[in-house]
Tab-separated table of C-alpha atoms in Angstrom:
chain	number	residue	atom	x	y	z
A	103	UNK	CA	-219.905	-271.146	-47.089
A	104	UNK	CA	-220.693	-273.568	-50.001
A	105	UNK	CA	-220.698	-271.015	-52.024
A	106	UNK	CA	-217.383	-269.669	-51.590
A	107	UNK	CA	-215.474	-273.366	-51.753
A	108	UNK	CA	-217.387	-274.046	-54.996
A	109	UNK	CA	-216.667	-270.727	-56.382
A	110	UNK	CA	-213.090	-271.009	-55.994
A	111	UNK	CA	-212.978	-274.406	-56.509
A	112	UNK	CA	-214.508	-273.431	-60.482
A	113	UNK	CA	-212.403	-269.981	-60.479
A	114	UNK	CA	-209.141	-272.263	-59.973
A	115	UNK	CA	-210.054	-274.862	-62.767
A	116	UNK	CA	-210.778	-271.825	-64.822
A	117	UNK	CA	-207.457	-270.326	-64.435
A	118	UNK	CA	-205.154	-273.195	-64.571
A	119	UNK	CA	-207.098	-274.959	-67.286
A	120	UNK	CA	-207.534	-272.057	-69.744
A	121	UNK	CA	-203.743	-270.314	-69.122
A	122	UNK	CA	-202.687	-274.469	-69.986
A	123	UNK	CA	-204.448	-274.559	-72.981
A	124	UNK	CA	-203.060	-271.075	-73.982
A	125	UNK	CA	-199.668	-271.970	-73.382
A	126	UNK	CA	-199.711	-275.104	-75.094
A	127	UNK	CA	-200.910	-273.830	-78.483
A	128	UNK	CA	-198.985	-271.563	-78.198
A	129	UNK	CA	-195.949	-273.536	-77.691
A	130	UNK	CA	-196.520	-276.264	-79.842
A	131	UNK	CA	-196.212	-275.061	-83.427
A	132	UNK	CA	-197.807	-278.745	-85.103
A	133	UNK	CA	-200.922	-276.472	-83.328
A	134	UNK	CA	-200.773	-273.675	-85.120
A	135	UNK	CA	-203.713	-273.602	-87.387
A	136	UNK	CA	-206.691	-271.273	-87.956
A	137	UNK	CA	-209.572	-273.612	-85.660
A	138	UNK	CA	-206.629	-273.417	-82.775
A	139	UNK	CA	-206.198	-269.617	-82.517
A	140	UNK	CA	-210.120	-269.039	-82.082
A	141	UNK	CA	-209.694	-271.328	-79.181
A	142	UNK	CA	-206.798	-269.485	-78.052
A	143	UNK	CA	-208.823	-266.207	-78.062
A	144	UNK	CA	-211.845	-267.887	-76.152
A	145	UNK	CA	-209.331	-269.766	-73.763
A	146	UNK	CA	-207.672	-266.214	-73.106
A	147	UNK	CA	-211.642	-264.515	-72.243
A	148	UNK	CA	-212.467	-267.809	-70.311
A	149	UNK	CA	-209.442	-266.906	-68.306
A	150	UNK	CA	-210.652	-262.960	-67.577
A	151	UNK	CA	-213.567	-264.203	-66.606
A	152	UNK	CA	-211.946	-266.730	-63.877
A	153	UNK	CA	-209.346	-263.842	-62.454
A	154	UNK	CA	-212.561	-260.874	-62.704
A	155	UNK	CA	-215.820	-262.830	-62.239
A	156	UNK	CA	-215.818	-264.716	-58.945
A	157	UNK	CA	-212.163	-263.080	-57.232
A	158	UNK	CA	-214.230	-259.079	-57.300
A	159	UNK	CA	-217.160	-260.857	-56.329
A	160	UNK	CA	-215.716	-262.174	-52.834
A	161	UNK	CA	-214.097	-258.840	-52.379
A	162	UNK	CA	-217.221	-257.337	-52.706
A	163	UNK	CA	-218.745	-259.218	-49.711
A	164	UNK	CA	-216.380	-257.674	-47.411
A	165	UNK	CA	-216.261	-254.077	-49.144
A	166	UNK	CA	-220.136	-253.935	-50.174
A	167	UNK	CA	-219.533	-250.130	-50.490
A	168	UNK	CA	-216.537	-249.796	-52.135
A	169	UNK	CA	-217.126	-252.230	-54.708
A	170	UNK	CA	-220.701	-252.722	-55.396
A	171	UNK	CA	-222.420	-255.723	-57.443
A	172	UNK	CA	-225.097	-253.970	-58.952
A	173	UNK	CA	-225.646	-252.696	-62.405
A	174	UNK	CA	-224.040	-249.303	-61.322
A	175	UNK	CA	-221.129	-251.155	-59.582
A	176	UNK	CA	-217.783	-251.845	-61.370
A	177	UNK	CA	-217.891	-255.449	-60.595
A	178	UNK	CA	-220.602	-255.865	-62.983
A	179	UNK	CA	-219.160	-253.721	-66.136
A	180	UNK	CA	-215.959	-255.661	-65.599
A	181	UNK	CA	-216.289	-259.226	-65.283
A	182	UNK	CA	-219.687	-259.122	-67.673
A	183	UNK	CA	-217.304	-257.104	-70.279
A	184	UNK	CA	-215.000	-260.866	-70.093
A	185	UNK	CA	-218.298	-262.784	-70.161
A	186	UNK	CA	-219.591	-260.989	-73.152
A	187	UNK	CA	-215.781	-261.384	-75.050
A	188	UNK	CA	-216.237	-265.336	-74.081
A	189	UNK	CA	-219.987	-265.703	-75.419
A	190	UNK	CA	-218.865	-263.672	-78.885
A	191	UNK	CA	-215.529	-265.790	-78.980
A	192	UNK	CA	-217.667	-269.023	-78.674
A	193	UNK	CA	-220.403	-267.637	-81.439
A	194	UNK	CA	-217.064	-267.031	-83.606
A	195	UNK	CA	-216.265	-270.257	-83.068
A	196	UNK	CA	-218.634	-271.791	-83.231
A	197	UNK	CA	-219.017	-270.154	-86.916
A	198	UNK	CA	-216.204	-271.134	-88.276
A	199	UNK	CA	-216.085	-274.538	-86.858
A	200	UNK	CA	-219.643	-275.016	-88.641
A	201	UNK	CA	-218.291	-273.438	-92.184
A	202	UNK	CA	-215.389	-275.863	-91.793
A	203	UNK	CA	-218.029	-278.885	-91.314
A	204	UNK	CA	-220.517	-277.966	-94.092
A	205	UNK	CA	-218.143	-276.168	-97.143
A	206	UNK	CA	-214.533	-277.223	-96.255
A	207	UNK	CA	-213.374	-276.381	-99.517
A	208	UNK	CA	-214.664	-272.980	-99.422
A	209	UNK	CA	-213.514	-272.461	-95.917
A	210	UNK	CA	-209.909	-273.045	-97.058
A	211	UNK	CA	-210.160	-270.396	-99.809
A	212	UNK	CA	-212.081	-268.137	-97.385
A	213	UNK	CA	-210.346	-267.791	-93.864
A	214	UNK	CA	-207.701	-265.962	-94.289
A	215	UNK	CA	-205.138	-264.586	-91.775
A	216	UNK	CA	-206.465	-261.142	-92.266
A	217	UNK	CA	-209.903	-262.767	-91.749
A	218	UNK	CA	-208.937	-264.793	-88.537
A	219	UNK	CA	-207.840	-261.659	-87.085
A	220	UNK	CA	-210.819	-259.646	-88.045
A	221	UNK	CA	-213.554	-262.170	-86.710
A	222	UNK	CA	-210.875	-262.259	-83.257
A	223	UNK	CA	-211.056	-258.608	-82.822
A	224	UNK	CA	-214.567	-258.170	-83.259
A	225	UNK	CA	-215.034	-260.472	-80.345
A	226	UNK	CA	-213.281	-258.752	-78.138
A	227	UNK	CA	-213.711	-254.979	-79.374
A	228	UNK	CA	-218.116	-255.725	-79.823
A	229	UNK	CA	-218.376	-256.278	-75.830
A	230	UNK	CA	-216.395	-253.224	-75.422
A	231	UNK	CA	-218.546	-250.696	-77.764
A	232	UNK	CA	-221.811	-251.906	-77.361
A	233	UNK	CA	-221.797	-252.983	-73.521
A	234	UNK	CA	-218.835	-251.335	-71.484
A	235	UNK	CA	-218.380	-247.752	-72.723
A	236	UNK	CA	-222.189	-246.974	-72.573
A	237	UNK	CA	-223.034	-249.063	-68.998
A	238	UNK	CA	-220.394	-246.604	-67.561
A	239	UNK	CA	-222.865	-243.860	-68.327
A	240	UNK	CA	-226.004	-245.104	-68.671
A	241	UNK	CA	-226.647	-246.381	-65.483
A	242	UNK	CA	-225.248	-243.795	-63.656
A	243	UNK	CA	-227.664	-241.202	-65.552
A	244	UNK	CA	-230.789	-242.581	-63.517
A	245	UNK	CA	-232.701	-242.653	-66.539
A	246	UNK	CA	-235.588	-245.463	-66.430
A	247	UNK	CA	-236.317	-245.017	-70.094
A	248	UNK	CA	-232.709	-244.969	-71.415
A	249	UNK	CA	-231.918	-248.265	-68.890
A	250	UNK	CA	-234.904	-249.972	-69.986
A	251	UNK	CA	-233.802	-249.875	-73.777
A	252	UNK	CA	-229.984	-250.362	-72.870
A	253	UNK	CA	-231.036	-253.589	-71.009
A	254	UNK	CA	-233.179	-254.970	-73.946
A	255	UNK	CA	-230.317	-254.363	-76.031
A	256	UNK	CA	-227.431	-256.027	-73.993
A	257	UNK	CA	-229.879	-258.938	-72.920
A	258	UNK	CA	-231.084	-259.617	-76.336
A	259	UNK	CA	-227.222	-258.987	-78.399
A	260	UNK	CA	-225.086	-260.500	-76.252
A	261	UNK	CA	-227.839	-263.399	-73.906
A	262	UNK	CA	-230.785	-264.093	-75.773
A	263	UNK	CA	-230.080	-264.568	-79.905
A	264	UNK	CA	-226.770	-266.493	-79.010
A	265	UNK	CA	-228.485	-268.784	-77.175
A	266	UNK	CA	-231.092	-268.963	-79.927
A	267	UNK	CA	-228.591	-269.457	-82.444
A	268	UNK	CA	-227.049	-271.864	-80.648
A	269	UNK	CA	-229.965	-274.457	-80.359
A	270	UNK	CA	-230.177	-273.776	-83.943
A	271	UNK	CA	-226.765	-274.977	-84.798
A	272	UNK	CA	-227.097	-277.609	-82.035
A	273	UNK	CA	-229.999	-278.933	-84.185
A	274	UNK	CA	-228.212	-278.595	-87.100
A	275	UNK	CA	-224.880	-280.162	-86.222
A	276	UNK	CA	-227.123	-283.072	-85.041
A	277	UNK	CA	-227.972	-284.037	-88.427
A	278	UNK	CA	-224.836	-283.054	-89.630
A	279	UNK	CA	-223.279	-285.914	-87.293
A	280	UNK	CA	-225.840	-288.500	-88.630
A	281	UNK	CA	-224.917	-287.620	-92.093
A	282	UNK	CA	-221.398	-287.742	-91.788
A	283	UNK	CA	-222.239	-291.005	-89.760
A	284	UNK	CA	-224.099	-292.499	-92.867
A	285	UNK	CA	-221.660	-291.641	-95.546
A	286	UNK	CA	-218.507	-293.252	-93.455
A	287	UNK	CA	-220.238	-296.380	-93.172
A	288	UNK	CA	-220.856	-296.339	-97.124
A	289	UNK	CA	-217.236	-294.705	-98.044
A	290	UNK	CA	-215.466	-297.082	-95.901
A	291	UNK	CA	-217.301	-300.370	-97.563
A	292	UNK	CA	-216.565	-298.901	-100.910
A	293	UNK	CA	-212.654	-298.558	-99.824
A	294	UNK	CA	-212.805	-301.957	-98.169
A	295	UNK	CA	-213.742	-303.347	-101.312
A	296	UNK	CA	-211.366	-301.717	-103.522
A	297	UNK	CA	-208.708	-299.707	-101.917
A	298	UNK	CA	-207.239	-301.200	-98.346
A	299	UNK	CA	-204.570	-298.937	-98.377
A	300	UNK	CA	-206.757	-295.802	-98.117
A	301	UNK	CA	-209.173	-297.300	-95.519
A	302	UNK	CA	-207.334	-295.631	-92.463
A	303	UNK	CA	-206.842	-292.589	-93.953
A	304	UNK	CA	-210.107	-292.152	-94.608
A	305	UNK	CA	-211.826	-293.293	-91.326
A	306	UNK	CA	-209.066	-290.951	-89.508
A	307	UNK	CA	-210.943	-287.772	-91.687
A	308	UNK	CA	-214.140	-289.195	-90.783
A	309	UNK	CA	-213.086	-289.459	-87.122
A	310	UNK	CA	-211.913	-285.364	-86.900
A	311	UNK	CA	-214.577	-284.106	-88.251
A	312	UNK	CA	-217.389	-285.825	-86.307
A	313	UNK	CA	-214.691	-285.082	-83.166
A	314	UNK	CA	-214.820	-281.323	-84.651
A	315	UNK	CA	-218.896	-281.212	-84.520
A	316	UNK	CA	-219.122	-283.405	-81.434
A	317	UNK	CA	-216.692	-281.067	-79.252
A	318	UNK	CA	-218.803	-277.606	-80.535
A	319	UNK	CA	-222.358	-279.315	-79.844
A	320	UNK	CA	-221.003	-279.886	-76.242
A	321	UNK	CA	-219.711	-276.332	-75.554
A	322	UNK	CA	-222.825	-274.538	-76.832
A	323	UNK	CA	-225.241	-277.184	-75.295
A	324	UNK	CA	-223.647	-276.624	-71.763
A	325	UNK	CA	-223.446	-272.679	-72.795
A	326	UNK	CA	-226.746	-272.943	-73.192
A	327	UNK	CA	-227.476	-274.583	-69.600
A	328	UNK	CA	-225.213	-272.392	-67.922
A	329	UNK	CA	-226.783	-268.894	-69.182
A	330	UNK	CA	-230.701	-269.528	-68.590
A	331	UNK	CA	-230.603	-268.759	-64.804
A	332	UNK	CA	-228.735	-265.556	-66.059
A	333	UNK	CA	-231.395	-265.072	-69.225
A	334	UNK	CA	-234.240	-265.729	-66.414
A	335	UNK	CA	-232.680	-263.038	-63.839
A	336	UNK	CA	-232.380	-260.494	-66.421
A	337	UNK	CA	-235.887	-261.076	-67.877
A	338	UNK	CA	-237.134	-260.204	-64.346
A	339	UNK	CA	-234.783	-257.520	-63.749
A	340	UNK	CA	-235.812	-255.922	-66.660
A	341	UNK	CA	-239.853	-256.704	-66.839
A	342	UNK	CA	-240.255	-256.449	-63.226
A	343	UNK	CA	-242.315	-259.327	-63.092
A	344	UNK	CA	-240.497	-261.589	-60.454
A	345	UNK	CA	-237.645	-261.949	-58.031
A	346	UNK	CA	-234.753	-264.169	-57.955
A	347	UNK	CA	-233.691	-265.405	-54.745
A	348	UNK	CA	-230.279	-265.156	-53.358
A	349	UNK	CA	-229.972	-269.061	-53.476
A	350	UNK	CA	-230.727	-268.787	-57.557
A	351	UNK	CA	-228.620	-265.793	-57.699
A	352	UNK	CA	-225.553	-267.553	-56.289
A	353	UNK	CA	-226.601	-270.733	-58.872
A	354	UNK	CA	-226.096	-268.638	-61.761
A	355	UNK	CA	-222.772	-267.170	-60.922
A	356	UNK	CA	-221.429	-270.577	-60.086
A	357	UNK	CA	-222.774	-271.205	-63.544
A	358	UNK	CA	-220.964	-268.818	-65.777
A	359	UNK	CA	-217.757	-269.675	-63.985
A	360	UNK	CA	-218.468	-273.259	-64.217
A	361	UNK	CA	-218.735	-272.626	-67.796
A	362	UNK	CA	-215.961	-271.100	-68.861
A	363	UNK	CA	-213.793	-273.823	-66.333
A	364	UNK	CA	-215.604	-276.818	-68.397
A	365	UNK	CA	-214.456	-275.450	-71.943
A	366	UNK	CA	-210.712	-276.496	-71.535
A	367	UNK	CA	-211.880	-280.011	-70.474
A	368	UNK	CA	-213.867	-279.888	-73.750
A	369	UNK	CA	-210.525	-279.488	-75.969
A	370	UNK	CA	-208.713	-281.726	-74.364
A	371	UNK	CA	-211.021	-284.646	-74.484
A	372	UNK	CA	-213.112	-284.395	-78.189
A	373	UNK	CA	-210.193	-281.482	-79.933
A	374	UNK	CA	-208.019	-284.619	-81.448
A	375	UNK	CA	-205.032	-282.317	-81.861
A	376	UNK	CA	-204.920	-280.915	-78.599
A	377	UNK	CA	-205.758	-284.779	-77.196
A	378	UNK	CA	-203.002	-286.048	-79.211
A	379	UNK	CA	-200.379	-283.420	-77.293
A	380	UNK	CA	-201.751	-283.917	-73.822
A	381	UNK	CA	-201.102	-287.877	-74.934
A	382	UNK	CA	-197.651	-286.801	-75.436
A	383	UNK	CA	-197.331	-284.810	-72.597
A	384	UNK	CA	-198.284	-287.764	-70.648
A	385	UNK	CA	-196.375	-290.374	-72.334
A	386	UNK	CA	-193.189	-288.207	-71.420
A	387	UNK	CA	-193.481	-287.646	-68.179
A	388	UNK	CA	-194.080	-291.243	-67.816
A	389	UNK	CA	-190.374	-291.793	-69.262
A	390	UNK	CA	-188.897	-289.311	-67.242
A	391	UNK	CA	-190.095	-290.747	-64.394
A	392	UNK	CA	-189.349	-294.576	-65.000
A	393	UNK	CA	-185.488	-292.974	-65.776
C-alpha cells in the first residue's frame, strides 16, 4: 500500500510541477533565453516520465498479462524511452550550463538557435534510435547473445557514463564554485575601493553564476542518488550475479519518479530567473487578494 500512496504522491508533483514550469517559460517572454529552453525540453521529458512511468505501472498490477513489466513488456520500452530523453536532456544541460560557467564569451558566439535545437533533438531522437526501435525486436528474438550485448550497450550509454560524467562535473563545478567564490571577494574589494556605483552590479553577476553552478551540482548529485538502485538492478540483471528484492525494486522506481518530481523544485529555488517570476507570481496574488 505504501507504495502506491508514495508513487502517486511523486507522479502528481511530477506532473503539476514540470507542466508549471513549462507553461511559465513559456509564457513569460523576459524567460526566453537559450539556458531556459533546455529546461523546457527536460521539464517536458520529466513530465512523460510522470504520466508513463508510475500510471502503466499500477495498471500493470491489475492486468499483469496484458501489460507486462518486463524487458519484453511495453511498460518498460515506454516509460524507460521518457527516462532515457530526461537523463540525455539533463547531460545537455548540464553541458551547456558548464560551457556557460567556464568560457562565457565563447558560449555567446557558439550557441546558436540552430545549435539549441540540434543539441534538443538529439536528446530526444538518441533514446529513440539507440534504445526503443531495437528493444522492440531484440527482446522479443530470444536471443541470449544479442540481449546480452544490447543490455551492455543501453546500461553503459544511457546509465553508467552519465553518471560517471556527472561526478566528474560535480567535482569540477566544486572548484569552479570556490573559484568564483575567491575572485568575488577580491573583485568586490577592488570595486569598493574605487567604483561604488558598480559594486551591485557586480555582486548580482557573481550571485547568477554561482546560483547557475549551484542549481546543476544539485540536479546531477540527486540524479546520481536516484539511478544507483537502477545501475545496481541492471548490473545483476545482466551479470547474473544477484537478485534484487521486490522491496529494492519498488525503491528504485519511487526513485526515478522522485527524480524527475524534485527537478522543478530545483528551478524554482537556485534558477534566479525563474525564482524572480514565482516572486512575482506570489506578490500578485497577494494584491489580488488584499483587494
Amino acid at each position: 500500500m505504501w507504495f502506491f500512496i508514495v508513487g502517486w504522491l511523486f507522479t502528481a508533483l511530477c506532473v503539476l510541477e514540470n507542466a508549471f514550469v513549462i507553461y511559465l517559460i513559456i509564457t513569460r517572454p523576459q524567460l526566453h533565453v537559450t539556458a531556459n529552453w533546455f529546461v523546457v525540453s527536460l521539464a517536458l521529458a520529466d513530465l512523460c516520465v510522470g504520466l508513463s512511468y508510475f500510471p502503466l505501472l499500477f495498471i500493470s498490477s491489475f492486468f499483469p498479462s496484458e501489460l507486462s513489466v518486463d524487458h519484453s513488456g511495453l511498460w518498460f520500452k515506454i516509460s524507460h524511452t521518457f527516462l532515457y530523453s530526461s537523463t540525455l536532456n539533463l547531460c545537455v544541460m548540464t553541458a551547456d550550463r558548464y560551457l556557460g560557467v567556464t568560457t562565457p564569451l565563447k558560449y555567446l558566439l557558439r550557441m546558436t538557435k540552430k545549435r539549441l535545437v540540434y543539441l534538443i533533438s538529439s536528446a530526444w531522437i538518441t533514446p529513440l534510435i539507440l534504445f526503443t526501435l531495437p528493444c522492440v525486436f531484440i527482446y522479443s528474438s530470444g536471443n541470449e547473445l544479442f540481449i546480452f550485448g544490447f543490455e551492455m550497450l543501453r546500461v553503459s550509454i544511457f546509465q553508467l557514463i552519465p553518471s560517471i560524467l556527472f561526478i566528474f562535473v560535480i567535482c569540477r563545478l566544486c572548484f569552479i564554485a570556490r573559484d568564483i567564490s575567491r575572485k568575488e571577494s577580491v573583485l568586490l574589494a577592488q570595486i569598493r575601493f574605487n567604483f561604488q556605483p558598480q559594486l551591485n552590479v557586480t555582486r548580482k553577476k557573481c550571485k547568477e553564476k554561482k546560483a547557475s553552478v549551484n542549481m546543476i551540482i544539485f540536479i546531477i548529485l540527486f540524479f546520481v542518488l536516484c539511478h544507483i538502485g537502477g545501475n545496481l538492478r541492471c548490473f545483476c540483471y545482466v551479470f547474473k550475479t544477484c537478485t534484487v528484492s521486490d522491496s529494492l525494486k519498488r525503491i528504485i522506481h519511487i526513485s526515478f519518479v522522485a527524480n524527475s518530481a524534485v527537478n522543478p523544485l530545483v528551478y524554482a529555488v537556485l534558477k534566479r530567473d525563474i525564482k524572480r517570476e514565482l516572486i512575482k507570481i506570489y506578490a500578485c496574488s497577494r494584491e489580488i487578494n488584499i483587494f
